[in-house]
Coordinates of C-alpha atoms and ligand atoms in Angstrom, one line a residue:
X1 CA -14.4 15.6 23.1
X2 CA -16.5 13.6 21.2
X3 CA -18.3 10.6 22.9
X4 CA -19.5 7.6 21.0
X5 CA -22.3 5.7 22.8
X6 CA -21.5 1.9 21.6
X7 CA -24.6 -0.3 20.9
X8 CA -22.5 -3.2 23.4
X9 CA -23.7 -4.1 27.2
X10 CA -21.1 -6.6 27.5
X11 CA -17.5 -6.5 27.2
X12 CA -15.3 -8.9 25.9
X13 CA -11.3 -8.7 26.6
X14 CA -9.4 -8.6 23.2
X15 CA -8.2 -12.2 23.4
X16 CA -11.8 -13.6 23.8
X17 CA -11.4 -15.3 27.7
X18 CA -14.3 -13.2 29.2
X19 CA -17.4 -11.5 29.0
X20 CA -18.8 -9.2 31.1
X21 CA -21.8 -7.2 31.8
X22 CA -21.6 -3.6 31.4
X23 CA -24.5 -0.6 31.6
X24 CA -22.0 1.9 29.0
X25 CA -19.1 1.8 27.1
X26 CA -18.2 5.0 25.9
X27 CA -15.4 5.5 22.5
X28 CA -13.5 8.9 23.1
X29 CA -12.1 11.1 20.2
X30 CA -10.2 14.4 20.5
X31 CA -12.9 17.2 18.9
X32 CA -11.1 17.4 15.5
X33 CA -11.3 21.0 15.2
X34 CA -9.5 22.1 17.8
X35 CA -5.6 22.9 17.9
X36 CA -3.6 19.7 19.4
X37 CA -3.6 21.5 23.2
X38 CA -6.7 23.0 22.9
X39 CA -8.4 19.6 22.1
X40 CA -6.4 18.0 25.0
X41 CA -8.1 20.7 27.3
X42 CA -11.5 19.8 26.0
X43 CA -11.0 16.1 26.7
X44 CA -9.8 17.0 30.1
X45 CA -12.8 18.7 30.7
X46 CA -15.0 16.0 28.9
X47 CA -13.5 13.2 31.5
X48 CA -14.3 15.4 34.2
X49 CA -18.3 15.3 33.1
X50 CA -17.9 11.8 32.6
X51 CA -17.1 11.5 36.3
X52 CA -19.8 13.4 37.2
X53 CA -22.3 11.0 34.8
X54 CA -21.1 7.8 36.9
X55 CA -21.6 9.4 40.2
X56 CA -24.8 11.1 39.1
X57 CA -25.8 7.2 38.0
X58 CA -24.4 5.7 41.5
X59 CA -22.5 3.4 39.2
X60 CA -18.3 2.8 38.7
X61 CA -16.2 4.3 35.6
X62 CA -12.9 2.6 34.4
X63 CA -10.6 3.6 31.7
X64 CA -9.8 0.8 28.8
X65 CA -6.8 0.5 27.4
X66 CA -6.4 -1.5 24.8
X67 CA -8.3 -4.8 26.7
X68 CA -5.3 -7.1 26.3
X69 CA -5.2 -7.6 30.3
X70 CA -6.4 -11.5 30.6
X71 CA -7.7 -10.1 34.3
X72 CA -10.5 -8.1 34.8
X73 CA -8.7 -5.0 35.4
X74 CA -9.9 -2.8 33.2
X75 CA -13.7 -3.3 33.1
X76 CA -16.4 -2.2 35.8
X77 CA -20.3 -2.5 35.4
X78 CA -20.8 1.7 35.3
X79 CA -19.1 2.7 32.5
X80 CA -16.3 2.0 30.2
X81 CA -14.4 4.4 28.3
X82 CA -12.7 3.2 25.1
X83 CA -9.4 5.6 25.2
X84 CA -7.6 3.9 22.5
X85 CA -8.5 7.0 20.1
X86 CA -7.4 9.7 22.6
X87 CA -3.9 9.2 21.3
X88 CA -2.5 13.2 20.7
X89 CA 1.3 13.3 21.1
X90 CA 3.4 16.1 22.0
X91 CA 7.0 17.3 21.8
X92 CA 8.3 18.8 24.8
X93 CA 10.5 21.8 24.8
X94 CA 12.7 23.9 27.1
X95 CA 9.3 26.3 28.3
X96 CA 7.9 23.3 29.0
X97 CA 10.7 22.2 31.7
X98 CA 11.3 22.7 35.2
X99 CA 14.9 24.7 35.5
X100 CA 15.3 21.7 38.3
X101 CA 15.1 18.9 35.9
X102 CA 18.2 16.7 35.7
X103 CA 18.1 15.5 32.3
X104 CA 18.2 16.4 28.8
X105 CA 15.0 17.5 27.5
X106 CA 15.1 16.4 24.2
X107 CA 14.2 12.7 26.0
X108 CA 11.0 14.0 26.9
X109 CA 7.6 13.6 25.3
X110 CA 4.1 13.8 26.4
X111 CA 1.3 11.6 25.1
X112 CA -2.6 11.3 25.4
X113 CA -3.7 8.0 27.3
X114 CA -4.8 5.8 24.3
X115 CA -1.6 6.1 22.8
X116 CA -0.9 2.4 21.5
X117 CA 2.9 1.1 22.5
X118 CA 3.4 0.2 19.3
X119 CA 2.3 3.5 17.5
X120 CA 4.5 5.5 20.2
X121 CA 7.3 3.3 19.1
X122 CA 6.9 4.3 15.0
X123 CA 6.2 7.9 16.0
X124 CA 9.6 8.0 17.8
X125 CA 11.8 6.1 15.7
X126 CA 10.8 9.3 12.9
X127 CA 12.0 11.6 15.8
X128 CA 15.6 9.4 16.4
X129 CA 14.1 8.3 19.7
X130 CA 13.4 5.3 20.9
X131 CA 11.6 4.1 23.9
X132 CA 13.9 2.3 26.6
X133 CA 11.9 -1.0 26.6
X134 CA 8.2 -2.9 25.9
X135 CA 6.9 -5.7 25.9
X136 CA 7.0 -8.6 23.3
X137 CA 3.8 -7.6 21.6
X138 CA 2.8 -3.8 21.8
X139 CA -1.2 -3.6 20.7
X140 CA -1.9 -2.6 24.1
X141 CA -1.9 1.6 24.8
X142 CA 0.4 3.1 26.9
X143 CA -1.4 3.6 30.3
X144 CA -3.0 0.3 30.3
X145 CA 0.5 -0.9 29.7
X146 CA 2.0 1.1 32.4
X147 CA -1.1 0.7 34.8
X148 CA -0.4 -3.4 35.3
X149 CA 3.2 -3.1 35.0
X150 CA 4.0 -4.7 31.5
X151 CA 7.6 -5.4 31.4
X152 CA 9.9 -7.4 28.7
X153 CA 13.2 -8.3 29.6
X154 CA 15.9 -5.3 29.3
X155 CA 18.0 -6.2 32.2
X156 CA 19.4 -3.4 33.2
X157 CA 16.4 -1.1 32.5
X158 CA 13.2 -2.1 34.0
X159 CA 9.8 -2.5 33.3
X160 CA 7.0 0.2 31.0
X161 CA 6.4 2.9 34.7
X162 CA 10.5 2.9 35.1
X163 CA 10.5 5.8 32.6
X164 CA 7.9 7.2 32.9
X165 CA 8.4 10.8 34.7
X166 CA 4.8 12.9 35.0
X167 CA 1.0 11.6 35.1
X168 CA -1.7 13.8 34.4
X169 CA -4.5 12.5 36.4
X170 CA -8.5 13.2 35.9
X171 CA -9.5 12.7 39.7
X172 CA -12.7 13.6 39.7
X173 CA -15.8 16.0 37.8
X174 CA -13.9 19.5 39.2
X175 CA -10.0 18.3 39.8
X176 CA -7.5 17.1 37.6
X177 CA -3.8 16.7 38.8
X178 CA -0.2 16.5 37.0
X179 CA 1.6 14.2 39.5
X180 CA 5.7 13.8 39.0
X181 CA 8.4 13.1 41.4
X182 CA 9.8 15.6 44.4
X183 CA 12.7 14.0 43.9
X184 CA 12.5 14.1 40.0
X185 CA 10.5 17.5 38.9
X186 CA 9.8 17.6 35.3
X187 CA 7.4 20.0 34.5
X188 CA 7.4 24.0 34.5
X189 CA 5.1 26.5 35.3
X190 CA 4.1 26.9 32.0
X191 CA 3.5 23.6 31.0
X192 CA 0.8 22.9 34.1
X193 CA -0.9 26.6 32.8
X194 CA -1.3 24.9 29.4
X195 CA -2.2 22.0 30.5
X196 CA -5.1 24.1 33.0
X197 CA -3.8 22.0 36.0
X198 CA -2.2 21.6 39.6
X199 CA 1.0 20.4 40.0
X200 CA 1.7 18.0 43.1
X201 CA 5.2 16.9 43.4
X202 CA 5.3 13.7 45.8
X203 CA 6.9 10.6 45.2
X204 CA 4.8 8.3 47.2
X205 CA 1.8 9.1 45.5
X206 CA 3.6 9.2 41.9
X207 CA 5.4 5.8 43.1
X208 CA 1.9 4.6 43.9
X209 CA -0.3 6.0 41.1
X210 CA 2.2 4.6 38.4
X211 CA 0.6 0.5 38.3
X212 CA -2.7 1.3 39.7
X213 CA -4.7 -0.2 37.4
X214 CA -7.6 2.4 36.8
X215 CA -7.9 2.7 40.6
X216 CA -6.2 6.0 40.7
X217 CA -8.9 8.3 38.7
X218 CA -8.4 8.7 34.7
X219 CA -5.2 8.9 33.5
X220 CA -5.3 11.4 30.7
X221 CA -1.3 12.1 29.5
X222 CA 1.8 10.8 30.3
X223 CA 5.1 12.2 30.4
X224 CA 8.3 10.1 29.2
X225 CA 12.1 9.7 29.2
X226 CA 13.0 8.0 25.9
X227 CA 16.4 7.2 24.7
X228 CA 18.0 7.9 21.1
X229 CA 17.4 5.3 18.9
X230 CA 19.3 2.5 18.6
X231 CA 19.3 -1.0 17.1
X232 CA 18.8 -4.3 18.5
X233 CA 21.1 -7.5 17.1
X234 CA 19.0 -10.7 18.1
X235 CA 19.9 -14.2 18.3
X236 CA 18.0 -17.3 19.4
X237 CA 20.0 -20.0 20.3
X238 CA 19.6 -23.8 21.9
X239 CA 21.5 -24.6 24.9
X240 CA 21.8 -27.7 27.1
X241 CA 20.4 -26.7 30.6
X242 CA 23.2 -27.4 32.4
X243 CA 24.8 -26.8 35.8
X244 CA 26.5 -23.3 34.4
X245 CA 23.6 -22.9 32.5
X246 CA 21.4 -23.3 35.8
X247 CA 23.8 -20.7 37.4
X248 CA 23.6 -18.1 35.0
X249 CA 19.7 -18.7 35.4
X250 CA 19.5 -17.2 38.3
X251 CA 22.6 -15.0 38.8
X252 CA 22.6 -13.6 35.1
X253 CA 26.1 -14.4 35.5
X254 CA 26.7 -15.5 31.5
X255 CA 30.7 -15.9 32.1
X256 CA 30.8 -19.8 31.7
X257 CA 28.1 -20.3 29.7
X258 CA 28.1 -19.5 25.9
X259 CA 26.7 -16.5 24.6
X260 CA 26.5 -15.3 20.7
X261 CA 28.3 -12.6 21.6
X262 CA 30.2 -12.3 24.2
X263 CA 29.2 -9.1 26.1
X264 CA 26.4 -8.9 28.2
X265 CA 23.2 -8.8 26.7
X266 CA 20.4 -5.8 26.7
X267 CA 17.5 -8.7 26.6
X268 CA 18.1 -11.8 28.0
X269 CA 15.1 -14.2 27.7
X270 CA 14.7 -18.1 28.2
X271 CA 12.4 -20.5 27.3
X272 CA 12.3 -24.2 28.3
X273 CA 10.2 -26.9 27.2
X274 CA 9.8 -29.3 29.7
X275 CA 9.2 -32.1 26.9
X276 CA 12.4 -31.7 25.4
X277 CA 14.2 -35.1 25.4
X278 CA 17.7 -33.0 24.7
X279 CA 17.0 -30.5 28.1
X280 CA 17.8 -27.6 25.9
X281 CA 16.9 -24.2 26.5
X282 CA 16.2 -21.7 23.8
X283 CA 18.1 -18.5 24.6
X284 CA 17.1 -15.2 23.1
X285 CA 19.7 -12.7 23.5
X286 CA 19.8 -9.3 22.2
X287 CA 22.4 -6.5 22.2
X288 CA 22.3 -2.8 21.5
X289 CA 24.4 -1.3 19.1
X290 CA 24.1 2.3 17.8
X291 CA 21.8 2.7 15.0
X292 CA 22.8 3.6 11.5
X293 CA 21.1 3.4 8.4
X294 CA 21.2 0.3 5.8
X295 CA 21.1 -2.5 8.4
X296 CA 18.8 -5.2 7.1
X297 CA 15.3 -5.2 8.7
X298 CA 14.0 -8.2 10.8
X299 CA 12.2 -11.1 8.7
X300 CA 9.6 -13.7 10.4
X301 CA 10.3 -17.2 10.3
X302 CA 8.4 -19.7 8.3
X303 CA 5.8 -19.8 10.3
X304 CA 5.1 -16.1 10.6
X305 CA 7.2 -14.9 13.9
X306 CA 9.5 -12.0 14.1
X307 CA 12.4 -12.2 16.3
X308 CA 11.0 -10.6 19.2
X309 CA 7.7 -12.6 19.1
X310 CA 6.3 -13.9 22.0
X311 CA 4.6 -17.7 23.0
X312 CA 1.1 -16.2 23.0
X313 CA 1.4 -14.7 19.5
X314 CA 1.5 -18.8 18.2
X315 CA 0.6 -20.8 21.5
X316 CA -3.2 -20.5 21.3
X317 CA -2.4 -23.4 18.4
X318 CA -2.3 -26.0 21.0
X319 CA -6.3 -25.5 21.8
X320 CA -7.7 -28.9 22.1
X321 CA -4.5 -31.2 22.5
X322 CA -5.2 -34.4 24.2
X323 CA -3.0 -34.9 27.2
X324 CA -1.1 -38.3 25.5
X325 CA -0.2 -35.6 22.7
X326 CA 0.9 -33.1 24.9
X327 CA 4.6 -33.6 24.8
X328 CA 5.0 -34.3 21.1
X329 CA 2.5 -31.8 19.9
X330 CA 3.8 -28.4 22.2
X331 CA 7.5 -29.8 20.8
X332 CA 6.5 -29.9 17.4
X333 CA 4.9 -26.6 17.8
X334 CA 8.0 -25.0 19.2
X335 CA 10.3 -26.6 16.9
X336 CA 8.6 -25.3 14.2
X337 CA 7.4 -21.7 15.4
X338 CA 10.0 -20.6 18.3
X339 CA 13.1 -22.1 16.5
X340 CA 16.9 -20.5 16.6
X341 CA 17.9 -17.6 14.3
X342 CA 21.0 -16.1 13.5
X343 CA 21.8 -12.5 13.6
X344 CA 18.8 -10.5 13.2
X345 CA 18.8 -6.7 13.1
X346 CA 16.0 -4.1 14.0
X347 CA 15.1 -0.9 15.9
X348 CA 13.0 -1.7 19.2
X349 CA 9.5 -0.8 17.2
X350 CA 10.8 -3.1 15.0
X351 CA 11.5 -6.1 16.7
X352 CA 8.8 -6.3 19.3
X353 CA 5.8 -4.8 16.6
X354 CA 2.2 -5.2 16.9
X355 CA 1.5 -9.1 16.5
X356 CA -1.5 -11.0 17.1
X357 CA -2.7 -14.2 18.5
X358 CA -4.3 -17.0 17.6
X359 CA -6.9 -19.0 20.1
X360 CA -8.2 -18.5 23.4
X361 CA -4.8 -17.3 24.8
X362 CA -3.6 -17.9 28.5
X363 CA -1.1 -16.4 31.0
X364 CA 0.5 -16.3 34.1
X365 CA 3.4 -14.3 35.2
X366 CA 5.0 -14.6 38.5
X367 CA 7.6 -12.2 39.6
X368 CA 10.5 -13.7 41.9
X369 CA 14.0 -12.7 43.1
X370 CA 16.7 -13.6 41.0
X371 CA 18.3 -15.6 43.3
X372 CA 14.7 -18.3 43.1
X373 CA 15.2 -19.0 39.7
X374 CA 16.0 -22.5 39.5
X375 CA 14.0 -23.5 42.8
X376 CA 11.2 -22.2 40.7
X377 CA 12.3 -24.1 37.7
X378 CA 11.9 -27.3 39.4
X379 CA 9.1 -26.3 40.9
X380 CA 7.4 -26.0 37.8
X381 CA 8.6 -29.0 36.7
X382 CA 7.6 -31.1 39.7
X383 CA 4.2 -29.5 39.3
X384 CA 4.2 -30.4 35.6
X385 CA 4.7 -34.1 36.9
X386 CA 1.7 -34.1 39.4
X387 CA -0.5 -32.3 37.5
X388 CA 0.4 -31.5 34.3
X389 CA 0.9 -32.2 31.1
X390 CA 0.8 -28.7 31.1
X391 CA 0.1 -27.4 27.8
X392 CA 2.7 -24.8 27.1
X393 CA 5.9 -23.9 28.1
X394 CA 7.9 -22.2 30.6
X395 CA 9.8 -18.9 29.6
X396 CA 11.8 -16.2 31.8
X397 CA 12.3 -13.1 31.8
X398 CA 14.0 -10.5 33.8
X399 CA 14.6 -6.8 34.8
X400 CA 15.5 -4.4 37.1
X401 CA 13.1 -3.8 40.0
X402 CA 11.1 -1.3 39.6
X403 CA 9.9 2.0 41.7
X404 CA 6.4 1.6 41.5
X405 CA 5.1 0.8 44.9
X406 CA 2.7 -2.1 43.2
X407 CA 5.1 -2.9 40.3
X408 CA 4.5 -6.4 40.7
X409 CA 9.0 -6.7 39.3
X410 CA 9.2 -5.5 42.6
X411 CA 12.4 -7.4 43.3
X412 CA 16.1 -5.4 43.2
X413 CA 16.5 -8.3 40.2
X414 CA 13.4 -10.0 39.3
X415 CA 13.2 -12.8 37.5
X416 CA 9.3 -13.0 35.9
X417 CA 8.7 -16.8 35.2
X418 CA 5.9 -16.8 32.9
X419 CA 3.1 -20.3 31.8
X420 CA 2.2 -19.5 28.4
X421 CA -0.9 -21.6 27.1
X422 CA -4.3 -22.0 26.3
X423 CA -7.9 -21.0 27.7
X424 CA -9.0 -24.9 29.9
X425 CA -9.3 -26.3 33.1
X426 CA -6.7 -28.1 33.2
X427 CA -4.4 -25.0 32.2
X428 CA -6.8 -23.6 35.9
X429 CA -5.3 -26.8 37.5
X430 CA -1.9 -26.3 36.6
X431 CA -1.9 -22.6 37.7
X432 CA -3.1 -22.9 40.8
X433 CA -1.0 -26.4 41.5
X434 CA 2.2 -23.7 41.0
X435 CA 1.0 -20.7 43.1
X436 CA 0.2 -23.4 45.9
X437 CA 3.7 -24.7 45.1
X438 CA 5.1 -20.9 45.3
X439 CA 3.4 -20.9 48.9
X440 CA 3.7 -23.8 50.4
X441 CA 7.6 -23.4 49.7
X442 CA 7.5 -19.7 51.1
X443 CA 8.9 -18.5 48.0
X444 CA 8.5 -15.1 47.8
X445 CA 6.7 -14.0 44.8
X446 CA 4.0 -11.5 43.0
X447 CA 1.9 -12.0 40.3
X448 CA 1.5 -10.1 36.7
X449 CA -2.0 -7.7 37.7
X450 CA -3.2 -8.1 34.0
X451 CA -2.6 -11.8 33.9
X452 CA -4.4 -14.9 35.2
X453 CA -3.9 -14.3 38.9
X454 CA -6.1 -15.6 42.1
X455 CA -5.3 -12.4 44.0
X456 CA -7.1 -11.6 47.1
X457 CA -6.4 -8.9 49.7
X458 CA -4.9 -11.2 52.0
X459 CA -2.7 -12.4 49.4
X460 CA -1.6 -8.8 48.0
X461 CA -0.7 -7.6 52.2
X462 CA 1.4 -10.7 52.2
X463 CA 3.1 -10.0 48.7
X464 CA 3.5 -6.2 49.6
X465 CA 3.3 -5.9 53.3
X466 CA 3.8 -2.4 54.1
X467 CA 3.5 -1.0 50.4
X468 CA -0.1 -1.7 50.3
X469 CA -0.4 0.2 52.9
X470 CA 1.3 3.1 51.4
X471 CA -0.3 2.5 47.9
X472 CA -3.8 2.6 49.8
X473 CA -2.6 5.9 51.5
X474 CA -1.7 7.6 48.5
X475 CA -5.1 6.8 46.8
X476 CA -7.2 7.6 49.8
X477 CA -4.7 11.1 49.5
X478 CA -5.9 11.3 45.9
X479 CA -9.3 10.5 45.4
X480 CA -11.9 12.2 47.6
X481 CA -14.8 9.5 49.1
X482 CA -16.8 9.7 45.9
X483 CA -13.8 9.5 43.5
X484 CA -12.9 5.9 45.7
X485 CA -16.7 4.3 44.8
X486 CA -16.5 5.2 41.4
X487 CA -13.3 4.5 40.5
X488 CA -13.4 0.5 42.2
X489 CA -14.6 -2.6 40.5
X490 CA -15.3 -6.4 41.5
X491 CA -10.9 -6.8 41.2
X492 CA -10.6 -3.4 44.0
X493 CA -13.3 -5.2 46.1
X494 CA -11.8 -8.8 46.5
X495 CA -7.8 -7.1 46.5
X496 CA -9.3 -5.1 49.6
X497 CA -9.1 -1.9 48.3
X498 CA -12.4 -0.6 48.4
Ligands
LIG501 C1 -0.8 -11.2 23.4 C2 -0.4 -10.6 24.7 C3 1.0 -10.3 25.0 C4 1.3 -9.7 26.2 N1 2.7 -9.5 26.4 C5 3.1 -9.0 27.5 C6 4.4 -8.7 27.8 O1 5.3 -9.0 26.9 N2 4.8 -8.3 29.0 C7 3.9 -8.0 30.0 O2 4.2 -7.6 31.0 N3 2.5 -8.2 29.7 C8 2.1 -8.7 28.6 N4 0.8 -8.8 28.3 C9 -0.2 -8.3 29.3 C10 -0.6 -6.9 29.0 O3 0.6 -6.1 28.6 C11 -1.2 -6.1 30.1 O4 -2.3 -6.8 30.6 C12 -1.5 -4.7 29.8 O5 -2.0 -4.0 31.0 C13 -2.6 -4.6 28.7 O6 -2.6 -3.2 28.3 P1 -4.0 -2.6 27.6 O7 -3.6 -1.3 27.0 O8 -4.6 -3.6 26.8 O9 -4.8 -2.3 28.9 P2 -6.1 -2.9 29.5 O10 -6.0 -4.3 29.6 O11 -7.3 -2.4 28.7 O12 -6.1 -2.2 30.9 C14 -5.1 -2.5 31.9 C15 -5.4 -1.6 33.1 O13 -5.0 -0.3 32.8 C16 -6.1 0.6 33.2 N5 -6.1 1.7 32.2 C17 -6.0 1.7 30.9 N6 -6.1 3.0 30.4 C18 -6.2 3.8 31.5 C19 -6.2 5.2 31.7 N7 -6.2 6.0 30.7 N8 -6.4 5.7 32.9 C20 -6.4 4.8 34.0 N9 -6.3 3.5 33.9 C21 -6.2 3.0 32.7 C22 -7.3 -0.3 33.0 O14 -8.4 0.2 33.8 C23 -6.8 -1.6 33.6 O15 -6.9 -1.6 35.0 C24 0.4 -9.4 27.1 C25 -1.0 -9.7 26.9 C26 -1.4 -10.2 25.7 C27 -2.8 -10.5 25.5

């Protein structure tokens, strides 16, 4: 592998909203003259001696994805490794499959770590594949992704871990690991001699290692279940928020309330402006059709934004407001930037593509059961009253739980209410005024691990009860006592997991 030494002793996240103090940062490359699998070994191997250099240092190692998290997640004082260039791609075929796997194996594909969502998503859509969901942006690779959970809001499918089927883990300077399912075995003999490995077949410790946020070791490749490509017909569409519209809110019951098209939807996504004189909603719905060629492809607004653009691709615009502005200007700025569309048309690479921001970006995502929707809602809104005027907006998505023991869409339906706005202290004020909300009200609830979050262990037991427990298990199974210092940060330490 080859193993830039960068000239930086700091890291900054992508979106500019920290800084921190690191000894190394490390880019990776695949050696160039190796075959694809032979180079994959080689990194392997590299990884390994990387471990080694951190414990030989008495210092930490973390794996980077893309540094699009807004927590400090990915970053350690040790060293850093820059993975975004370890981004090899495989196609998977029937030597490479357990006889005892239950699908088809033409959905499966096997990537390097560094992988970027959005490059995964063009590669695929030249194979007539698709992946089954993302996120609204996709800059961000695809273990970082997967490691926090990122999610976008494909009701019936889930969140970026829900497909994936087989991890290939670098554990420590002499053991590497290709972790999948008992109850879902993917890969054959062969495949874990090419790859030079062990196979462990376990589904608490895949459950756990799927969000583990770099706590788990080095995750080197990834195994996949993609679908065959299809397209996505969008709309965006104000609605009064109403009493059917508050039911469908939180039953994603869309019977009485009035839909472009009327079947359910793939992607169901609201967003409400709480200084909207008219208390509409603006409804994105999307649904998926077969894909054939000759459809036209997805145009961006006026202002720039594609279809399946999120807040924070334009919401770092409101930097600055005063708070007398507040309400006119984030109206304005939605009006003019988030504003409804007819029928729109794309592949899922397509619609959500690699966008960027503007500003000093800032997030929150809380994960609640369906069922809270509205509670939350007002919740927000009361908040917004006593502390506010929040800057932003609040938006919702949803999707199936997930099977990740830490997948923070833990809920059988969850609902992830999300506070768009911009880096300030009174956007601080107004987060913490909702979590103290979300508690003092005994609403159940999680929080997005790569977004602005006050997590601390206490606060993770209460939100997981007994899956922490099995998520700390699992790791302890995993990593050996060395592999557990090295593999922590200042995050592991105040979430008690160190
Ligand atoms: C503009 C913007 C839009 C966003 N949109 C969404 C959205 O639509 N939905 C959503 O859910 N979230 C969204 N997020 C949050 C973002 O998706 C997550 O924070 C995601 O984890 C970032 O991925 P990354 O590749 O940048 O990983 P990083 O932030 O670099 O790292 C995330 C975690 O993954 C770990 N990691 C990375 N690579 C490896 C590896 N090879 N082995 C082990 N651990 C690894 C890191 O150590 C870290 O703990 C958005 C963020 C921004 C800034």
């Amino acid at each position: 592998m080859q193993i830039f030494l960068q000239p930086e002793k700091a890291f900054t996240n992508v979106h500019d909203t920290f800084t921190v103090p690191v000894a190394k940062i490390y880019a990776l490359a695949n050696e160039k003259n190796l075959s694809a699998i032979d180079g994959y070994n080689d990194s392997t191997r590299s990884l390994q001696g990387l471990i080694l250099e951190a414990i030989n240092d008495k210092t930490s190692i973390r794996a980077l994805g893309a540094g699009w998290s807004f927590t400090k997640v990915a970053t350690c004082p040790g060293i850093m490794l820059d993975t975004k260039s370890l981004n090899s791609r495989f196609t998977i075929g029937p030597r490479a499959v357990s006889p005892a796997y239950q699908g088809e194996t033409d959905k499966l594909f096997f990537v390097q770590c560094g992988m970027s969502v959005w490059e995964l998503n063009e590669w695929l859509r030249d194979r007539d594949r698709s992946l089954k969901t993302c996120g609204a942006s996709n800059g961000q690779t695809l273990a970082g992704s997967m490691s926090t959970c990122t999610h976008g809001s494909a009701l019936d499918v889930g969140s970026i871990p829900d497909y994936i089927v087989g991890l290939h883990l670098v554990v420590s300077p002499t053991r590497h690991i290709f972790l999948e399912r008992a109850s879902y075995p993917v890969a054959s003999d062969s495949l874990i001699a090419d790859l030079k490995t062990e196979i462990i077949r376990d589904d608490e410790l895949f459950n756990a290692a799927l969000v583990s946020f770099g706590s788990f070791g080095i995750i080197h490749g990834i195994m996949l279940e993609t679908e065959k490509r299809y397209l996505l017909e969008c709309y965006r569409k104000s609605m009064p928020v109403d009493k059917n519209f508050r039911n469908a809110l939180q039953t994603l019951d869309f019977n009485a309330i009035n839909l472009p098209v009327k079947e359910t939807p793939y992607h169901f996504q609201v967003v409400i402006n709480p200084y909207d004189k008219n208390n509409n909603a603006l409804v994105t719905t999307m649904y998926k059709k077969p894909y054939v060629a000759g459809y036209k492809p997805p145009v961006p607004n006026n202002a720039g934004i594609g279809p399946g653009d999120d807040l924070p691709t334009f919401v770092g615009k409101l930097a600055n407001v005063l708070p007398a502005l507040v309400p006119t200007v984030v109206t304005t700025l939605i009006n003019s930037n988030y504003a409804p569309y007819d029928k729109q048309t794309g592949t899922l690479g397509e619609i959500f593509d690699n966008t960027d921001t503007t500003g000093e970006v800032m997030s929150m995502g809380i994960g609640i059961p369906l069922e809270m929707t509205t509670q939350v809602l007002d919740i927000a809104a009361e908040v917004n009253k006593a502390v506010g005027p929040f800057v932003g907006v609040f938006a919702f998505r949803y999707v199936k739980g997930t099977k990740a023991t830490l997948g923070f869409t833990k809920f059988a339906r969850t609902c992830v209410v999300e506070f768009d706005s911009v880096s300030s202290a009174s956007t601080d004020r107004f987060y913490n005024a909702i979590c103290d909300a979300l508690e003092q009200r005994q609403v159940p609830h999680t929080v997005h691990w790569g977004k602005i979050n006050r997590l601390d262990a206490a606060g993770i037991r209460k939100m997981y009860g007994a899956s922490f427990d099995k998520w700390m298990a699992a790791r302890n199974k995993i990593l050996d006592k060395t592999g557990k210092v090295v593999f922590g940060n200042e995050l592991t330490d105040k979430w008690g997991i160190n």
